[in-house]
């Protein structure tokens, strides 16, 4: 069944791949991004041409997850044009790389603003409609770093992704009685085929950064990045995240998995999440709230 889908951060990486894959699966997809009439104008034009050429319903919409008004306007545009909204995909994110101490508090706040508060802004704009509708799907694109192996110099990103995962877990239970389903997608560290590492931000405090990178941690950054790349199988394909996302959206309501791992490097997140999610189920059973573990039908 065709769904109306709004996906954040769809100008590149997993977001762009997923937007195209979902449109090819027959859904109406709103690929949201910032600066549609600025730096992303050419991309918006390319996607319009792609949609027409392939006969798919892929549209672009202006949405800045750091701007509450922008988020609200995007949701209203989707509703005005399509008459409904079935799926929201929290994909927008930004990575930074460097010693944790060298990042200012303001830089950490910016990480949380994009990766955590951005999801809250969209939820507050979209969930009132989904709750009234009595049905929907919230898809969170997380990271294996929240519970898997955590190489050095990615602390602000890891911390923000862990916060988003915790938020997603709580939301899942709190939305279930409204008939809203939740799935957390858990990609591994794909070092090729996305722009995550290429576009990662740097610490603002160059002096502290140098104390690490030119001191006892000289060479560790290069070793961490090359080590991650070496763990990744040669045939690792980031488009697999998009394919799994399409599978989840296409499943019957009430049958979707709580968590889906796409981690060719197998950094251990799947093992740890299995235990964490089992404990979650057991505590809900002990509280006699097992109905919160699946959406009301």
Backbone as a ProteinNet text record, in pm:
[ID]
protein_1_A
[PRIMARY]
XXXXXXXXXXXXXXXXXXXXXXXXXXXXXXXXXXXXXXXXXXXXXXXXXXXXXXXXXXXXXXXXXXXXXXXXXXXXXXXXXXXXXXXXXXXXXXXXXXXXXXXXXXXXXXXXXXXXXXXXXXXXXXXXXXXXXXXXXXXXXXXXXXXXXXXXXXXXXXXXXXXXXXXXXXXXXXXXXXXXXXXXXXXXXXXXXXXXXXXXXXXXXXXXXXXXXXXXXXXXXXXXXXXXXXXXXXXXXXXXXXXXXXXXXXXXXXXXXXXXXXXXXXXXXXXXXXXXXXXXXXXXXXXXXXXXXXXXX
[TERTIARY]
84.4	0	87.8	56	135.4	121.4	235	238.2	287	249.2	304.3	412.9	535.5	652.8	728.6	767.1	851.2	983.2	1093.4	1225.4	1314.9	1381.8	1469.7	1611.5	1686.3	1825.5	1842.1	1761.1	1758.4	1841.3	1934.7	2016.5	2136.7	2167.4	2283	2274.6	2370	2385.2	2263.4	2241.7	2129	1996.7	1983.8	1858.1	1821.6	1916.9	1891.5	1867.9	1949.5	1931	1793.3	1753.9	1625.4	1508.2	1520.6	1412.8	1386.2	1491.6	1475.6	1421.3	1475	1431	1284	1240.6	1100.4	1008.8	1052.8	973.1	963.3	1072.9	1072.6	981.8	960.7	871.1	724.3	696.9	559.2	501.7	585.3	536.4	549.4	470.3	486.5	586.4	700.5	810.4	844.2	850	895.6	1038.4	1133.8	1274.4	1302.5	1317.9	1334.9	1482	1510.3	1646.5	1642.4	1755.8	1767.4	1803.5	1774.4	1818	1782	1653.5	1604.7	1627	1627.3	1647.4	1788.2	1874.2	2012.2	2105.3	2184.5	2287.1	2230.6	2106.1	2045.9	1948.8	1949.1	1858.3	1886	2013.1	2048.1	2003	2020.8	1978.3	1826.6	1753.2	1607.2	1562.6	1629	1597.5	1629.1	1742.5	1780.4	1677.8	1630.9	1533.1	1398.7	1361.3	1237.6	1249.2	1364.4	1387	1387.7	1453.3	1458.5	1318.8	1237.6	1100.6	1018.7	1030.5	955.6	1004.7	1135.8	1194.5	1157.1	1153.1	1125.4	978	897.6	755.4	727.1	810.1	793.7	751.5	689.2	640.3	738.6	849	949.5	948.6	919	908.8	1010.9	1045.3	1133.7	1055	1099.3	1034.6	1141.7	1130.7	1224.3	1198.6	1305.2	1291.2	1427.7	1438.9	1558.8	1523.4	1579.6	1541.5	1578.9	1662	1699.5	1607.1	1505	1413.7	1270.8	1210.1	1076.6	972.9	980.4	884.4	902.1	1026.2	1053.4	996	1013.1	961.1	809.4	744.9	598.3	546	611.1	567.9	583.2	690	710	599.6	564.8	457.8	325.9	297.5	173.2	170.7	285.8	291.3	258.8	314.9	286.1	136.5	77.2	-64.6	-151.4	-112.2	-190.6	-186.6	-70.8	-55.2	-107.3	-85	-116.7	-236.8	-279.8	-399.2	-375.9	-254.4	-224.3	-72.3	-32.5	107.4	110.2	180.9	180.6	309.8	422.1	553	643.4	709.1	815.8	946.5	1050.7	1181.8	1281	1329.3	1428.4	1567.1	1616.5	1744.8	1849.1	1806.9	1901.3	2003.5	2128.4	2233.5	2361.8	2452	2581.4	2687.7	2803.3	2913	3026.6	3094.1	3216.1	3325	3450.3	3561.8	3676	3720.3	3831.7	3825.7	3929	3929.9	3812.8	3747.7	3627.2	3652.4	3765.9	3794.2	3806.8	3843	3867.3	3739	3626.6	3498.6	3441.9	3393	3332.3	3195.2	3144.8	3008.7	2906.4	2930.2	2837	2836.2	2952.8	2958.5	2883.3	2896.8	2819.8	2670.4	2633.6	2492.2	2439.6	2523.5	2481.7	2459.9	2543	2523.7	2388.7	2357.9	2229.2	2113.5	2136.3	2030.3	1988.1	2085.3	2053.7	2002.8	2080.4	2054.5	1943.9	1915.4	1815.7	1698.1	1726.6	1617.7	1547.9	1622.1	1559.5	1448.4	1469.6	1365	1245.5	1273.7	1164.5	1080.1	1145.8	1070	975.9	1027.5	943.2	832.4	864.5	760.3	647	680.8	577.6	493.7	552.3	475.9	390.7	441.5	373.8	287.7	327	255.6	110.5	75.5	-67	-154.4	-107.5	-184.7	-187.5	-72.5	-68.1	-153.7	-154.6	-237.7	-385.2	-426.8	-567.4	-601.6	-507.1	-526.6	-539.7	-473.8	-480.2	-391.7	-294.2	-206.4	-88.3	26.9	143.7	269.9	380.2	510.6	614.3	692.9	806.6	932.7	1015.1	1139.3	1257.8	1340.5	1456.7	1582.5	1664.2	1791.4	1898.9	1934.8	2029.1	2171.2	2243	2382.7	2424.3	2507	2558.7	2649.6	2695.4	2785.9	2720.4	2587.5	2520.8	2546.7	2570.3	2598.2	2706.2	2764.5	2868.7	3006.4	3104.9	3239.9	3246.1	3319	3324.2	3468.7	3516	3652.4	3666.7	3790.6	3811.6	3781.6	3763.7	3751	3616.1	3514.9	3380.3	3279.1	3329.7	3245.1	3120.5	3128.1	3006	2898.4	2940.5	2845	2785.9	2870.6	2822.6	2723.9	2756.8	2670.4	2533.7	2532.9	2405.7	2323.8	2388.7	2317.2	2262.7	2338.6	2289.2	2166.2	2166.9	2051.2	1930.4	1952.3	1841.6	1784.1	1870.8	1824.6	1739.3	1784.1	1706.9	1570	1566.5	1440.1	1348.7	1406	1327.6	1266	1342.9	1293.9	1174.7	1185.3	1074.6	952.6	975.7	864.5	787.6	858	791.9	677.9	703.1	600.1	490.8	530.3	433.7	343.3	379.2	296.3	212.6	243.7	181.7	30	-22.7	-167.4	-241	-168.4	-227.6	-222.9	-171.4	-161.7	-40.8	54.5	173.8	288	344.8	450.7	587.8	688.1	823.7	924.8	1019.9	1133	1260.1	1364.1	1494.4	1587.4	1631.4	1728.4	1867.7	1953.2	2085.4	2195.4	2237.3	2347.6	2481.7	2573.2	2709	2790.1	2921.9	3011.1	3050.6	2963.5	2996.6	3096.4	3217.8	3320.8	3328.4	3256.7	3253.4	3108.6	3085.6	2952.4	2862.4	2909.6	2836	2935.2	2883.5	2970.2	2991.7	2954.9	2960.2	3098.5	3199.4	3334.6	3395.1	3367.1	3423.3	3375.3	3249.7	3191.3	3187.5	3259	3253.3	3316.3	3261.3	3311.8	3435.7	3505.7	3628.3	3611.4	3696.7	3689.6	3722.8	3664	3689.8	3817.9	3855.2	3973.4	4095.8	4165.9	4280.1	4396.3	4411.4	4522.3	4506.9	4386	4360.9	4369	4318.2	4325.9	4472	4557.1	4699.2	4765.3	4722.8	4780.9	4760	4650.5	4622.5	4691.4	4662.8	4703.9	4852.6	4918.1	5062.5	5137	5061.9	5120.5	5109.7	5065.9	5063.6	4963.4	4871	4772.4	4805.3	4929.7	4972.8	4950.2	4882.8	4859.5	4734.9	4674.3	4557.1	4437.2	4419.1	4305.7	4314.1	4432	4450.3	4432.6	4485.4	4473.3	4328	4252	4110.7	4031.1	4055.2	3980.7	4019.4	4150	4193.1	4148.3	4145.1	4098.4	3951.3	3870.9	3729.1	3710.3	3785.7	3774.8	3814.8	3915.7	3962.4	3860	3781	3677.8	3561.3	3545.4	3431.2	3456.8	3369.9	3387.7	3392.6	3464.6	3481.7	3348.7	3251.9	3123	3017.9	3059	2963.6	2897.5	2765.2	2690.4	2596.2	2620.3	2531	2387.8	2367.1	2231.3	2148.1	2215	2141.8	2055.4	2100.7	2019.5	1888.1	1895.1	1774.2	1683.6	1744	1663.3	1591.9	1660.2	1596.6	1485.5	1506.9	1405.3	1279.6	1298.4	1185.3	1110.7	1185.1	1122.5	1034.7	1088	1013.4	885	895.4	776.3	672	716.6	624	558.5	600.6	542.5	403.8	318.3	186	196.4	104.3	104.8	95.7	181.6	182.6	283.1	345.5	439.9	584.3	606.1	740.2	832.9	960.4	1055.4	1086.1	1116.9	1151.7	1286.3	1378.9	1513.6	1563.7	1631.7	1690	1835.7	1927.7	2069.6	2118.1	2196.2	2260.7	2407.1	2483.4	2620.5	2715.1	2766.7	2857	2981.1	3026.7	3148.1	3123.1	2995.5	2959.2	3038.6	3011.2	3088	3035.2	2936.5	2886.6	2756.1	2707.6	2584.8	2465.2	2458.9	2343.6	2335.5	2450.5	2454.7	2408	2461.3	2427.3	2281.3	2235.6	2096.5	1999.5	2040.1	1953.7	1925.6	2029.2	2013.4	1931.2	1965.3	1895.3	1746.6	1715	1575	1500.1	1570.4	1507.1	1474	1567.7	1543.4	1426	1417.8	1305.6	1173.2	1167.6	1044.1	1009.6	1111.3	1087	1035.7	1086.4	1039.5	895.3	859.7	721	628.5	676.9	597.8	579.3	685.6	678	582.8	573	482.8	341.6	321.4	192.1	150	248.1	224.3	270.8	251	301.6	233.9	115.6	48.8	125.9	212.9	290.9	406.3	429.3	538.5	501.4	375.7	333	217.6	200.4	97.9	-43.3	-133.3	-273.9	-325	-401.9	-454.6	-602.5
-119.1	0	123.9	219.3	341	425.3	476	558.9	699	797.2	931.6	945	971.9	964	1096	1142.1	1260.2	1216.6	1242.2	1201	1322.5	1334.5	1448.3	1417.6	1523.9	1508.2	1427.8	1459.2	1377	1434.7	1522.5	1581.7	1495.9	1395.4	1309.9	1183.5	1093.5	976.3	887	831.3	740.5	806.3	935.6	1005.5	1009.5	1046.5	1054.2	915.9	817.9	680.9	627.7	654.3	603.9	672.3	802.2	875.3	816	790.8	732.9	590.8	511	372.4	363.2	450.3	449.6	494	592.7	636.3	523.7	454.2	342.9	229.5	221.3	118.1	159.2	278.5	320.3	416.8	468.2	561	706.3	793.3	937	984.7	1033	1064.1	1212.7	1273.8	1412	1408.9	1438.4	1444	1584	1597.1	1730.7	1765.3	1894.7	1944.9	2096.2	2151.2	2295.8	2361.8	2490.3	2575.7	2518.8	2490	2439.8	2540.2	2667.1	2770.6	2829.1	2763.2	2805.9	2695.5	2645.3	2547.7	2414.9	2383.7	2257.9	2275.4	2391.6	2416.1	2321.2	2299.5	2209.6	2067	2023	1889.1	1875.6	1977.3	1973.9	1960.4	2031.7	2022.1	1883	1827.2	1692.3	1588.3	1602.7	1507.6	1520.3	1642.3	1661.3	1593.6	1607.5	1542	1389.9	1343.7	1199	1142.4	1214	1170.5	1160	1261.1	1260.4	1149.1	1133.2	1033	890.7	866.8	731.6	709.5	813.4	798.7	772.7	830.3	811.6	942.6	930.5	1049.7	1090.4	1148.8	1199.8	1351.4	1413.9	1559.2	1611.9	1737.4	1799.9	1902.7	1921.9	2019.1	2083.1	2212.8	2286	2248.1	2202.6	2168	2175.1	2259.9	2271.7	2220.3	2105.4	2044.4	2130.4	2232.9	2322.2	2444	2448.7	2563.3	2513.2	2542.3	2490.8	2534.1	2660	2709.8	2639.9	2616.3	2545.9	2404.9	2337.1	2200.7	2200.5	2292.7	2299.7	2329.3	2419.4	2454	2335.7	2257.4	2139.9	2037.5	2012.1	1916.1	1965.2	2093.3	2147.7	2140.2	2157.8	2145.6	2003.7	1905.3	1765.9	1737.9	1782.5	1757.6	1830.1	1952.2	2029.9	1965.8	1913.4	1856	1713.4	1633.5	1490.5	1448.8	1535.5	1505.2	1413.3	1361.9	1274.3	1260.9	1200.5	1169.4	1037.6	940	805.6	769.3	818.6	777.5	898.8	912.7	1011.6	936.6	980.4	915.9	1016.6	991.7	1077.8	1035.9	1104.5	1068.5	1178.8	1303.4	1415.2	1397.2	1425.4	1413.4	1475.8	1499.2	1557	1494.4	1464.1	1401.1	1500.8	1487.5	1563	1464.6	1502.9	1411.9	1488.8	1441.6	1505	1473.6	1509.5	1484.7	1553.9	1483	1535.7	1669.1	1681.3	1802.9	1926.4	1905.3	2018.7	2078.8	2015.1	2070.1	2161.3	2275.5	2367.3	2314.6	2360	2321.3	2359	2471.6	2513.7	2414.7	2355.5	2255.7	2129	2088.6	1972	2001.8	2123	2161	2156.1	2195.5	2191.5	2048.4	1955.2	1814.3	1763.9	1800.2	1759.2	1827.9	1951.6	2026.3	1955.3	1908	1839.6	1697.9	1620.4	1477.2	1440.2	1527.3	1494.6	1592.9	1721.4	1818.3	1827.2	1800.4	1799.8	1696.3	1580.6	1477.7	1521.4	1591.8	1637.3	1743.7	1831.6	1933.4	1868.1	1769.4	1704.3	1623.3	1555.3	1479.5	1570.3	1684.2	1773.9	1833.9	1844.4	1896	1788.5	1665.4	1559.8	1466	1440.7	1340.6	1376.9	1504.3	1531.9	1479.5	1490.4	1437.4	1285.2	1221.4	1074.7	1020.3	1090.8	1044.6	1052.6	1160.5	1171.8	1065.6	1035.5	935.2	795.2	772.3	642.8	537.6	582.3	487.5	563.9	500	564.2	489.3	535.8	473.8	583.8	569.9	658.1	573.6	610.8	539.2	625.4	571.3	643.1	582	662.3	613.8	644.7	542.8	560.1	527.3	457.4	424	308.4	218.4	108.6	159.6	283.7	339.9	354.8	354.2	373.7	258	137.5	23.1	-68.8	-35.7	-119.4	-66.4	-105.2	-56.1	93.7	162.8	309.7	355	370.8	421.2	563.1	607.3	740.1	852.7	970.8	1097.6	1117.9	1046.1	1064.5	1087.7	1129.2	1136.8	1223.2	1346.7	1428	1362.3	1301.2	1233.5	1112.2	1032.2	913.1	950	1055.5	1096.8	1141.2	1216.4	1263.2	1146.9	1053.6	937.5	849.3	836.9	759.7	825.5	957.9	1030.6	1010.5	1014.3	993.2	852.7	753.5	616.3	602.4	664.1	659	723.2	834.1	902.1	812.5	747.4	659.5	544.5	486.3	373.7	416.9	533.6	581.5	617.3	683.9	720.8	597.2	488.7	369	324.6	321.5	280.1	385.6	512.7	619.2	646	592.7	611.4	488	375.5	249.4	247.9	308	305.7	399.6	483.1	564.8	492.5	369.2	293.1	330	400.5	444.1	347.8	294.8	195.5	263	200.1	255.5	149.1	189.2	103.1	185.8	129.2	194.7	123.4	193	140.2	166.5	63.6	76.4	48.5	150.9	131.6	124.7	48.3	44.7	160.4	152.4	260.1	241.9	280.9	275.8	387.8	350.4	451	487.3	413.3	441.3	454.1	541.2	553.8	654.9	716.4	826.6	939.4	1054.3	1169.4	1195	1094.9	1118.1	1162.7	1085.5	1117.6	1233.4	1237.8	1343.5	1481.7	1491.1	1620	1643.1	1560.9	1573.8	1704.9	1758.7	1883.7	1863.8	1973	1969.7	2046.2	2017	2091.2	2238.7	2323.9	2467.2	2506.7	2427.5	2461	2390.8	2461.3	2402.5	2372.8	2453	2431.2	2299.6	2273.5	2147.6	2030.2	2050	1944.1	1906.3	2006	1979.9	1907.1	1937.7	1870.6	1719.1	1679.6	1537.2	1482	1545.6	1489.3	1505.1	1601.6	1616.4	1568.5	1514.7	1462.9	1311	1254.6	1108	1036.9	1113.6	1051.5	1075.8	1111.9	1130.1	999.9	1012.3	896.4	815.9	842.8	764.7	791.9	917.4	949.9	871.5	871	798.3	648	598.4	455.8	416	503.3	473.3	467.9	565.7	569.8	455	425.6	314.4	181.6	174.4	51.8	25.9	132.3	118.9	72.3	134.1	97.8	-47.8	-94.8	-232.3	-333.3	-294.1	-384.4	-401.9	-306.2	-305.9	-398.3	-495.6	-584.4	-506.2	-559.3	-489.2	-466.3	-556.5	-543.9	-471.1	-406.3	-332.4	-222.2	-219.7	-126	-44.3	87.2	169.5	172.8	140.2	135.9	25.8	-67.4	-172.7	-112.7	-0.7	68.1	113.3	169.8	214.4	96.1	-14.1	-132.6	-187.3	-192.2	-240.5	-145.6	-17.6	80.2	59.4	33.7	5.6	-118.9	-221.6	-344.8	-316.1	-237.6	-207.5	-131.3	-29.9	48.8	-39.7	-136.5	-222.5	-332.6	-352	-457.2	-418.6	-516.8	-487.6	-417.3	-328	-255.9	-353.5	-335	-421.5	-533.7	-552.5	-663.4	-616.8	-487.4	-435.5	-459.7	-486.8	-509.9	-381.9	-396.9	-281.2	-223.1	-311.2	-267.9	-349.2	-281.5	-348.8	-305.2	-401.1	-371.3	-391.6	-296.8	-307.7	-273	-370.5	-345.8	-451.9	-432.1	-530.9	-557.9	-458.8	-475.1	-551.5	-566.2	-639.6	-589.9	-465.4	-406.2	-442	-530.3	-576.9	-514.9	-412.8	-345.5	-440.2	-528.3	-617.9	-708.5	-753.4	-841	-765.2	-644	-566.3	-520.6	-478.3	-435.3	-549.7	-669.5	-785.3	-800.5	-781.2	-790.5	-672	-551.8	-431.8	-437.6	-481.5	-486.6	-599.4	-707.4	-813.7	-762.5	-689.8	-633.6	-536.4	-458	-366.1	-442.3	-549.1	-628.8	-686.5	-734.6	-798.4	-699.2	-576.3	-478.8	-437.9	-429.6	-398.2	-513.2	-634.7	-749.5	-747.4	-712.8	-707.5	-598.5	-489.5	-379.4	-401.7	-515.7	-549.4	-443.4	-399.7	-301.3	-355.7	-484.3	-546.7	-492.3	-434.7	-382	-263.8	-201.5	-88.8	-131.7	-262.9	-313.1	-328.4	-308.6	-316.8	-218.5	-169.2	-65.7	-120.8	-39.7	-74.9	-87.7	-193.2	-214.3	-179.5
0	0	0	-85.5	-95.5	30.9	79.9	198.8	161.9	242.8	229.6	335.3	290.8	377.5	377.2	495.4	509.3	571.1	500.5	548.6	563.3	677.4	701.3	653.2	626	586.1	459.1	358.8	237	123.2	153.7	46.8	10.7	93.1	65.6	150.1	130.1	214.4	222.7	342.9	363.9	328.6	357.1	332.5	186.2	102.8	-41.2	-99.6	-59.5	-107.2	-68.7	55	104.1	35	10.8	-56.6	-194.3	-269.8	-403.3	-395.7	-303.4	-291.5	-251.4	-161.7	-119.3	-232.8	-310.6	-425.3	-529.1	-551.5	-646.5	-600.3	-468.6	-414	-424.8	-479.9	-503.2	-402.4	-314.6	-212.3	-258.3	-196.8	-216	-112.2	-158.8	-68.2	-74.2	43	55.7	109.1	20.2	58.2	110.1	239.5	296.7	311.1	297.6	309.3	330.9	367.1	383.4	250.7	242.4	132.3	-5.8	-21.2	-150.2	-262.2	-227.9	-329.4	-320.8	-247.6	-234	-279.2	-183.4	-220.6	-270.1	-232	-276.4	-393.2	-455.4	-568.3	-684.2	-714.4	-825.3	-795.5	-670.6	-632.3	-642.8	-597.5	-606.7	-751.7	-840.8	-983.5	-1037	-995.6	-1038.7	-992.1	-868.1	-814.9	-886	-922.8	-999.4	-1135.1	-1198.4	-1327.7	-1312.2	-1206.1	-1179.8	-1159	-1081.1	-1053.6	-1181.6	-1267.9	-1394.1	-1486.5	-1492.8	-1582	-1541.4	-1409.2	-1359.8	-1327.1	-1340.2	-1310.9	-1163.6	-1076.9	-932.6	-867.7	-750.4	-680.1	-571.3	-612.9	-520.2	-526.3	-413.1	-406.4	-305.2	-317.4	-220.2	-139.1	-16.6	70.4	157.4	177.2	263.4	408.7	476.7	618.3	683.8	783.1	865.1	1003.1	1043	1170.6	1290.2	1269.5	1378.5	1390.1	1305.1	1301.4	1316.6	1431.2	1462.6	1359.4	1315.7	1217.7	1083.3	1043.8	918.7	921.8	1034.1	1048.6	1038.7	1110.2	1108.5	968.3	896.8	761.6	667.1	684.3	599.6	620.4	745.5	774.7	716.7	730.8	676.9	524.6	461.1	315	271	341.6	309.1	321.8	432	455.6	352.9	317.3	220.5	82.5	44.3	-89.7	-99.9	4.2	-4.7	78.4	168.9	247.4	365	377.1	490.3	504.8	616	641.4	715.4	661.8	719.3	791.2	741.5	794	806.8	923.1	934.9	958	889.3	898.9	954.5	1075.2	1138.7	1089.9	990	931.8	943.7	957.5	959.6	1071.3	1039.8	1139.7	1090.3	1182.2	1145.7	1233.5	1173.1	1244.6	1266	1379.4	1404.3	1445.7	1422.8	1450.5	1514.8	1630.1	1699.7	1848.2	1923.9	2068.7	2138.3	2226.6	2291	2360.8	2429.5	2507.1	2417.9	2292.1	2201.9	2145.9	2168.1	2122.7	2231	2192.3	2288.8	2330.7	2445.3	2484.5	2378	2310.8	2206.4	2089.9	2060	1953.4	1992.9	2118.7	2164.1	2158.8	2198.2	2193.5	2051.2	1955.4	1815	1768.9	1816.8	1783	1834.3	1958	2015.1	1942.3	1901.3	1834.2	1705.9	1627.9	1502.2	1527.5	1603.7	1615.5	1714.1	1809.4	1911.8	1908.3	1925.1	1927	1792	1683.9	1551.8	1542.7	1603.4	1602.2	1686	1795.4	1881.6	1811.4	1736.4	1662.8	1561	1488.1	1388.9	1455.8	1564.1	1634	1679.8	1735.7	1786.8	1674.3	1555.9	1442.5	1376.7	1371.2	1294.7	1378.9	1502	1581	1613	1633.7	1656.3	1543.8	1419.8	1306.8	1310.9	1333.8	1337.4	1450.9	1564.5	1676.5	1641.4	1578.4	1537.2	1433	1349.3	1244.8	1303.4	1419.8	1485.8	1422.8	1343.6	1276	1217.6	1213.1	1154.6	1190	1135.2	1159.2	1179.4	1286.3	1310	1294.1	1198.3	1170.3	1212.4	1298.1	1349.1	1288.1	1221.3	1167.9	1272	1347.5	1456.8	1416.1	1503.7	1477.6	1566.4	1511.2	1592.4	1703.7	1692.1	1792.6	1929.2	1934.6	2063.2	2159.2	2104.3	2190.9	2135.1	2020.8	1964.1	1998.1	1917.9	1939.4	1916.7	2001.9	1991.9	1975.8	1853.8	1832.3	1885.4	1911.7	1969.7	1873.5	1931.3	1860	1791.7	1834.4	1780.9	1893.4	2010.1	2129.4	2114.3	2060.1	2051.4	1965	1855.2	1767.2	1837.3	1900.5	1970.5	2080.9	2156	2266.7	2215.7	2104.9	2049.4	1994.6	1927.4	1873	1985.5	2094.3	2208.7	2269.5	2276.2	2328.7	2238.5	2106.5	2014.3	2028.3	2046.4	2063.3	2188.8	2297.2	2421.5	2403.8	2330.8	2303.6	2220.1	2119.8	2033.2	2110.6	2202.7	2281.9	2367.5	2430.7	2513.9	2429.6	2316.9	2229.3	2182.8	2156.4	2104.1	2195.1	2324.4	2419.5	2433.4	2430.6	2453.6	2334.3	2218	2099	2065.4	2126.3	2084.1	2100.6	2207.3	2227.6	2132.2	2061.4	1955.6	1820.8	1820.5	1696.4	1612.1	1672.8	1599.5	1628.7	1522.5	1531.9	1523.9	1584.5	1583	1542.7	1460.3	1424.8	1430.2	1490.6	1496.4	1399.4	1297	1202	1258.3	1257.3	1319	1216.2	1141.1	1046.8	1119.7	1060.5	1112.7	1056.2	1075.9	1032.4	886.4	796	653.7	623.5	585.2	558.3	410.4	327.7	183.1	138.2	39.8	-18	48.8	157.3	221	245.5	286.2	310.9	460	544.3	688.2	734.6	697.6	744.4	664.7	534.8	450.2	492.8	538.7	575	726.5	801.6	947.9	993.9	1103.2	1157.5	1243.3	1272.7	1350.9	1481.8	1579.4	1706.1	1686	1766.7	1758.2	1831	1931.1	2010.8	1950.6	1860.9	1790.4	1885.2	1989.5	2083.2	2157.9	2207.9	2278.2	2180.1	2060.9	1959.7	1933.4	1921	1894.9	2011.3	2135	2250.9	2244.2	2184.8	2166.8	2041.8	1927.1	1798.7	1770.2	1837.9	1821.6	1945.7	2041.2	2164.4	2168.5	2281.8	2296.1	2205.1	2145.5	2056	1908.6	1881.9	1743.4	1664.8	1551.8	1465.5	1500.1	1616.2	1657.2	1566.2	1524	1437.1	1307.1	1246.1	1120.5	1141.6	1254.7	1283	1306.6	1374.1	1400.2	1269.6	1182.6	1055.9	964.2	955.6	870.9	929.6	1062.6	1127.2	1101.3	1106.6	1074.1	930.4	839.9	699.1	676.5	750.6	734.5	784.6	883.5	936.8	840.3	750	659.1	540.3	517	402.2	271.1	173.9	45.8	-24	-1.4	-69.9	13.9	122.1	205.7	123.5	124.9	41.5	128.6	141.7	225.1	174.5	46.4	-7.6	58.5	126.7	197.5	308.3	365.8	467.3	405.6	285.3	215.7	183	139	105.8	228.3	341.9	464.3	509	490.3	525.8	441.6	314	225	272.3	312.6	362.6	483.9	576.3	699.4	666.9	582.8	546.7	480.2	401.8	328.4	410.1	533.5	617.3	668.3	694.7	750.3	886	911.5	1038.1	1154	1252.7	1370.1	1362.8	1245.5	1228.9	1216	1222.6	1197.4	1317	1290.2	1399.9	1474.7	1602.5	1684.6	1643.9	1603.1	1567.6	1449.1	1356.1	1239.7	1227.9	1232	1221.4	1078.5	1029.3	898.5	921.2	964.6	1008.4	953.1	831.6	772	856.2	933.9	1014.5	1143.8	1181.5	1303.4	1424.8	1464.6	1574.2	1712.7	1720	1849.2	1893.8	1822.5	1864.5	1865.9	1769.6	1761.8	1883.4	1931.6	2049	2173.6	2192.3	2311.5	2306.1	2188	2175.5	2201.3	2164.9	2189	2338.5	2419	2563.7	2616.2	2571.3	2618.1	2584.5	2462.3	2421.3	2493.6	2527	2606	2745.8	2806.5	2939.6	2934.8	2827.2	2810.4	2809	2731.7	2726.4	2863.2	2933.7	3063.2	3166.9	3166	3265.1	3236.1	3107.2	3072.8	3113.2	3099.2	3142.8	3294	3365.4	3511.3	3558.4	3482.6	3518.1	3464.8	3397.6	3335.8	3233.9	3153.8	3048.6	2912.8	2894.1	2771.5	2645.6	2659.2	2539.8	2480.2	2561.4	2510.6	2421	2411.6	2329.4	2183.5	2150.6	2011.2	1990.1	1868	1844.7	1852.8	1902.3	1905.8	1762.6	1736.2	1599.7	1594.3
[MASK]
+++++++++++++++++++++++++++++++++++++++++++++++++++++++++++++++++++++++++++++++++++++++++++++++++++++++++++++++++++++++++++++++++++++++++++++++++++++++++++++++++++++++++++++++++++++++++++++++++++++++++++++++++++++++++++++++++++++++++++++++++++++++++++++++++++++++++++++++++++++++++++++++++++++++++

